[in-house]
Coordinates of C-alpha atoms in Angstrom, one line a residue:
M172 CA -0.1 -0.1 0.0
W173 CA 1.2 3.6 -0.7
W174 CA 1.3 4.7 2.9
K175 CA 4.0 2.4 3.9
P176 CA 6.7 4.5 2.0
V177 CA 5.1 7.6 3.6
A178 CA 5.6 6.1 7.1
M179 CA 9.2 5.4 6.1
C180 CA 9.5 9.1 4.8
S181 CA 7.8 10.6 8.0
A182 CA 10.5 9.0 10.1
L183 CA 13.2 10.8 7.9
W184 CA 11.1 14.1 7.4
T185 CA 13.0 16.0 10.2
A186 CA 16.3 15.5 8.0
I187 CA 14.7 16.1 4.6
A188 CA 12.6 19.1 5.4
A189 CA 15.5 21.1 6.5
S190 CA 16.3 21.3 2.9
L191 CA 13.1 23.2 1.9
V192 CA 13.1 26.0 1.2
G193 CA 16.7 48.8 1.4
V194 CA 13.5 50.2 2.5
S195 CA 12.6 53.9 2.5
P196 CA 11.5 55.5 5.8
A197 CA 8.2 54.6 6.9
E198 CA 5.3 56.9 6.4
A199 CA 3.1 57.3 9.3
V200 CA -0.5 56.0 8.7
P201 CA -3.6 58.1 10.0
E202 CA -6.1 56.4 12.0
V203 CA -9.1 55.1 9.9
S204 CA -12.2 53.4 10.7
T205 CA -12.1 49.7 9.8
R206 CA -13.8 46.4 10.5
A207 CA -10.5 44.8 11.8
A208 CA -10.5 42.7 15.0
P209 CA -10.2 45.0 18.1
G210 CA -6.6 46.1 18.6
A211 CA -5.3 45.3 15.3
R212 CA -3.9 48.5 13.3
L213 CA -1.6 49.7 10.6
V214 CA 1.6 50.8 12.1
A215 CA 3.4 52.1 9.0
V216 CA 3.6 51.9 5.2
A217 CA 6.9 52.1 3.3
M218 CA 6.5 52.6 -0.3
T219 CA 9.7 51.2 -2.0
S220 CA 8.2 51.9 -5.5
P221 CA 4.8 53.1 -6.7
T222 CA 3.8 49.4 -6.8
H223 CA 5.5 47.9 -3.7
A224 CA 4.7 48.5 -0.3
T225 CA 6.1 47.1 2.9
V226 CA 3.3 47.3 5.6
T227 CA 3.7 47.1 9.3
V228 CA 0.6 45.8 11.0
Y229 CA 0.2 45.3 14.8
S230 CA -1.6 42.0 15.4
A231 CA -3.5 42.1 18.8
A232 CA -3.8 38.2 18.3
M233 CA -0.1 37.6 18.2
R234 CA 0.7 40.6 20.4
R235 CA 3.6 41.8 17.9
P236 CA 4.0 43.8 14.8
I237 CA 3.9 41.6 11.5
S238 CA 5.4 42.6 8.4
V239 CA 3.5 42.3 5.1
T240 CA 4.4 43.1 1.3
V241 CA 1.8 44.5 -0.8
L242 CA 2.2 44.5 -4.4
L243 CA 0.0 46.9 -6.3
P244 CA -1.1 47.1 -10.0
R245 CA 0.0 49.8 -12.2
D246 CA -3.4 51.0 -12.9
R247 CA -5.0 51.9 -9.5
G248 CA -8.1 53.7 -10.6
K249 CA -10.7 51.6 -8.9
P250 CA -11.2 49.2 -6.0
R251 CA -9.8 45.8 -6.7
P252 CA -9.9 42.1 -5.2
T253 CA -7.0 40.7 -3.2
L254 CA -4.7 37.7 -3.8
Y255 CA -3.0 36.4 -0.5
L256 CA 0.1 34.1 -1.1
L257 CA 1.7 32.0 1.6
D258 CA 5.2 31.0 2.1
G259 CA 7.0 27.8 2.7
I260 CA 8.4 26.4 5.9
D261 CA 11.1 28.9 6.3
A262 CA 8.8 31.8 5.7
G263 CA 11.4 34.8 5.6
V264 CA 14.4 33.0 7.4
Y265 CA 16.7 33.4 4.1
T266 CA 15.9 37.0 3.9
K267 CA 16.2 37.7 7.5
Y268 CA 12.6 38.4 7.5
T269 CA 12.9 41.4 5.2
E270 CA 10.6 39.9 2.5
S271 CA 8.6 36.9 1.4
G272 CA 10.1 33.9 -0.4
W273 CA 7.8 34.8 -3.0
T274 CA 9.6 38.2 -3.9
Y275 CA 12.9 36.8 -3.2
Q276 CA 12.6 33.6 -5.3
T277 CA 9.9 34.2 -8.1
D278 CA 8.8 36.8 -10.5
V279 CA 5.6 37.3 -8.8
A280 CA 6.0 41.3 -8.8
R281 CA 6.7 41.6 -12.5
F282 CA 4.0 38.9 -13.4
M283 CA 1.1 40.6 -11.3
A284 CA 2.0 44.1 -12.2
D285 CA -0.4 44.3 -15.1
K286 CA -3.3 42.6 -13.4
N287 CA -5.9 44.6 -11.5
V288 CA -5.2 42.7 -8.2
N289 CA -3.6 43.6 -4.9
V290 CA -1.3 40.7 -3.9
V291 CA -0.5 40.4 -0.2
L292 CA 2.6 38.4 1.1
P293 CA 2.9 37.9 4.7
I294 CA 6.5 37.9 5.9
G295 CA 7.3 35.3 8.7
G296 CA 5.3 32.5 10.2
T297 CA 8.4 29.9 10.1
G298 CA 7.0 26.6 10.8
S299 CA 3.5 27.9 11.7
Y300 CA 1.3 26.4 8.9
Y301 CA -0.4 29.8 9.1
T302 CA -2.8 28.7 11.6
D303 CA -3.9 29.4 15.2
W304 CA -1.8 27.3 17.6
A305 CA -3.3 25.6 20.7
T306 CA -0.4 26.7 22.7
R307 CA 2.3 29.4 22.8
D308 CA 5.5 27.6 21.7
P309 CA 8.8 28.2 23.5
V310 CA 10.7 28.6 20.2
L311 CA 8.2 29.6 17.6
G312 CA 6.3 31.9 19.8
L313 CA 2.7 32.8 19.9
N314 CA 1.2 31.9 16.4
R315 CA -2.4 33.2 15.7
W316 CA -2.0 33.3 11.9
E317 CA -5.7 32.2 11.0
T318 CA -7.0 35.1 13.1
F319 CA -4.4 37.6 11.6
L320 CA -5.1 36.6 8.1
T321 CA -8.9 36.4 8.3
E322 CA -9.9 38.9 10.9
E323 CA -7.3 41.5 11.5
L324 CA -5.5 42.1 8.2
P325 CA -8.1 41.9 5.4
P326 CA -10.1 45.1 6.5
L327 CA -7.1 47.0 7.3
L328 CA -5.5 46.4 3.8
D329 CA -8.8 46.9 1.9
S330 CA -9.1 50.2 3.7
R331 CA -5.6 51.4 2.8
F332 CA -5.3 49.9 -0.5
H333 CA -8.8 50.1 -2.0
G334 CA -9.6 46.4 -1.8
N335 CA -13.3 45.5 -2.9
G336 CA -13.7 42.6 -0.4
V337 CA -13.1 39.8 -3.0
N338 CA -10.3 37.4 -1.7
A339 CA -8.4 34.5 -3.0
I340 CA -5.6 32.6 -1.4
G341 CA -2.7 30.4 -2.4
G342 CA 0.6 29.1 -1.1
L343 CA 3.3 26.5 -1.6
S344 CA 4.5 23.5 0.5
M345 CA 3.7 24.7 4.1
G346 CA 1.8 27.6 2.7
A347 CA -0.2 25.2 0.4
L348 CA -1.6 23.4 3.3
G349 CA -2.0 26.6 5.2
A350 CA -4.0 28.2 2.3
M351 CA -6.1 25.3 1.7
S352 CA -6.8 24.9 5.5
L353 CA -7.8 28.5 5.8
A354 CA -10.1 28.2 2.8
V355 CA -12.1 25.3 3.9
R356 CA -12.4 26.9 7.4
N357 CA -13.4 30.3 6.1
P358 CA -15.4 29.7 2.8
E359 CA -17.2 33.2 3.2
L360 CA -13.9 34.9 3.0
Y361 CA -12.2 33.2 0.1
S362 CA -13.5 32.9 -3.4
G363 CA -10.9 30.5 -4.6
V364 CA -7.7 28.8 -3.8
A365 CA -4.4 27.6 -5.3
A366 CA -2.1 25.0 -3.6
F367 CA 1.4 24.1 -5.0
S368 CA 3.1 21.0 -3.6
G369 CA 1.3 20.8 -0.3
C370 CA 0.2 17.8 1.8
L371 CA -3.5 18.6 1.5
D372 CA -4.6 15.3 3.1
Q373 CA -3.9 15.1 6.9
G374 CA -6.3 12.1 7.5
S375 CA -3.7 9.7 8.2
V376 CA -1.4 9.2 11.3
E377 CA 1.6 8.8 8.8
L378 CA 0.8 12.1 7.0
R379 CA 0.2 14.0 10.4
Q380 CA 3.6 12.5 11.6
A381 CA 5.3 14.0 8.4
T382 CA 3.7 17.4 8.9
A383 CA 4.6 17.4 12.6
A384 CA 8.2 16.6 11.7
T385 CA 8.5 19.7 9.6
V386 CA 7.6 21.8 12.5
A387 CA 10.0 20.0 14.7
T388 CA 12.7 20.9 12.0
R389 CA 12.2 24.5 12.9
G390 CA 12.4 24.1 16.6
G391 CA 8.8 23.9 17.2
N392 CA 6.7 21.3 19.4
P393 CA 4.1 20.0 17.0
D394 CA 1.9 19.3 20.0
N395 CA 1.5 23.0 20.5
M396 CA 0.0 23.4 17.0
W397 CA -3.1 21.2 16.7
G398 CA -2.4 19.1 19.9
P399 CA -1.9 15.3 19.9
L400 CA -1.8 13.8 16.4
G401 CA -5.0 12.0 17.2
G402 CA -6.9 15.0 18.3
T403 CA -10.0 16.6 16.9
D404 CA -8.0 19.9 16.0
W405 CA -6.1 17.9 13.3
A406 CA -9.3 16.8 11.7
A407 CA -10.7 20.3 12.0
H408 CA -7.8 21.7 10.1
D409 CA -7.7 18.9 7.4
P410 CA -8.5 20.1 3.9
A411 CA -9.4 16.7 2.4
A412 CA -11.8 16.1 5.4
N413 CA -13.5 19.2 5.1
V414 CA -13.2 19.9 1.3
S415 CA -17.0 20.2 0.9
A416 CA -16.9 23.7 2.0
L417 CA -15.1 24.6 -1.3
R418 CA -18.0 23.2 -3.7
G419 CA -18.4 25.6 -6.6
K420 CA -15.2 27.7 -6.0
P421 CA -12.3 27.8 -8.4
I422 CA -9.4 25.6 -7.2
Y423 CA -6.1 24.8 -8.6
V424 CA -3.7 22.2 -7.3
A425 CA -0.2 21.4 -8.6
V426 CA 2.3 18.7 -7.6
G427 CA 5.5 17.4 -9.1
N428 CA 6.2 13.6 -9.7
G429 CA 9.7 13.8 -7.9
L430 CA 11.6 13.8 -11.2
P431 CA 13.3 17.1 -12.5
D432 CA 11.8 18.7 -15.5
P433 CA 14.8 19.4 -17.9
S434 CA 13.0 22.3 -19.6
L435 CA 13.4 24.3 -16.5
G436 CA 17.2 24.0 -16.6
L437 CA 18.9 25.1 -13.3
A438 CA 15.6 26.7 -12.0
G439 CA 14.3 23.0 -12.0
M440 CA 17.0 21.6 -9.6
A441 CA 16.7 21.0 -6.0
S442 CA 18.7 19.2 -3.2
P443 CA 18.6 15.3 -3.3
V444 CA 15.8 15.2 -1.0
G445 CA 13.4 17.4 -3.2
G446 CA 12.3 14.5 -5.1
I447 CA 11.6 12.4 -2.0
L448 CA 9.6 15.3 -0.5
E449 CA 7.7 15.9 -3.7
G450 CA 6.9 12.2 -4.0
V451 CA 5.3 12.3 -0.5
V452 CA 3.3 15.2 -1.4
L453 CA 2.2 13.7 -4.6
Q454 CA 0.6 10.8 -2.6
C455 CA -1.3 13.5 -0.4
T456 CA -2.5 15.1 -3.5
V457 CA -3.9 11.8 -5.0
S458 CA -5.7 11.1 -1.8
F459 CA -7.0 14.8 -1.5
R460 CA -8.3 14.5 -5.1
R461 CA -10.0 11.3 -4.3
Q462 CA -11.9 12.7 -1.4
A463 CA -12.7 16.0 -3.2
E464 CA -14.3 13.9 -6.1
R465 CA -16.5 12.1 -3.4
A466 CA -17.6 15.4 -2.2
G467 CA -18.6 16.6 -5.5
V468 CA -15.9 19.2 -5.4
H469 CA -14.1 19.9 -8.8
A470 CA -10.6 21.4 -9.1
T471 CA -8.0 21.9 -11.8
Y472 CA -5.2 19.6 -11.2
D473 CA -1.7 19.8 -12.7
F474 CA 0.2 16.6 -12.1
R475 CA 3.4 17.7 -13.8
A476 CA 7.0 16.8 -13.7
G477 CA 9.2 18.5 -10.9
L478 CA 10.7 18.5 -7.5
H479 CA 10.1 20.5 -4.3
S480 CA 11.8 23.8 -5.3
W481 CA 10.9 27.3 -6.4
G482 CA 11.3 26.9 -10.1
Y483 CA 8.4 24.9 -10.3
W484 CA 6.3 26.9 -7.9
N485 CA 7.0 30.1 -10.0
R486 CA 5.6 28.4 -13.0
D487 CA 2.7 27.0 -11.0
L488 CA 1.7 30.6 -10.4
H489 CA 1.6 31.4 -13.9
R490 CA -0.4 28.3 -14.9
A491 CA -2.7 28.9 -12.0
W492 CA -3.5 32.5 -12.8
P493 CA -6.6 31.8 -15.0
T494 CA -8.1 29.9 -12.2
L495 CA -7.2 32.6 -9.7
A496 CA -8.5 35.3 -12.0
T497 CA -11.9 33.6 -12.2
A498 CA -12.0 33.4 -8.4
L499 CA -11.0 37.1 -8.2
R500 CA -13.5 38.1 -10.8
V501 CA -11.1 39.8 -13.1
R502 CA -10.0 39.2 -16.7
P503 CA -7.4 36.3 -17.1

């Protein structure tokens, strides 16, 4: 059975997951009336270019300021929808939390510049899975990312950057599971979702062990996230188990086969474990699709060649755009 290799990989996951993957003075932000959760507020906005803002938001839920990149379209004549893109397991480590992996590793800024959409890229969240943790972690701190991303941040950014209240969410690796989990838990907020190389099925002990091991590679105690592996909180955050919430929404899912795609050249290479990791995620995706189809949820799937690396995720974003554009109600 296919889960036996997954169980073997989960025992090694701690080792292999470790291979995953100047601002102008801040301008003061005037107080504005918003629908944000009490205590959350914009602290500062630094415009590094007319289409690139680094925003500091105080999260009352996490009791600290959070940095967020906002990419704005060239044409900002009218209100527009918002696309949230979540990072991988390191989530800002390689840039010392100055930018998201998306802007550091991909052409997202250039690709989205001519599209009438705000793109929001949280900076940070290492090992957090962008969820509300059950308990504060001694190493990874207080994580209340679901509250931040769904209650605190959207109204603040919509008010400051003329959002129209239509949102879609996407992510890669850790961020793919995070995005899909947020989408099934908050279907009223997100009109569509894209997930690249994420383990979207958390129904088995083996797959939960694999996810827990990635948290451990970044120093966190996975029991502090959703509790013990057999607990109800794991099921509550499992996209496959709750996929019926996405019925009728545009969904895009991409995953590699664990083999490099020569057409990408160096951009398609990864560390030796990149193939193993993507092979595990492939099995998660096959299982997710099976459960989604049983629930009557249709999605666009891209079972492509590829490893667990940024070159593929950059291309995934381009390929996912027509689906995301439909979700965001803009021309593709």
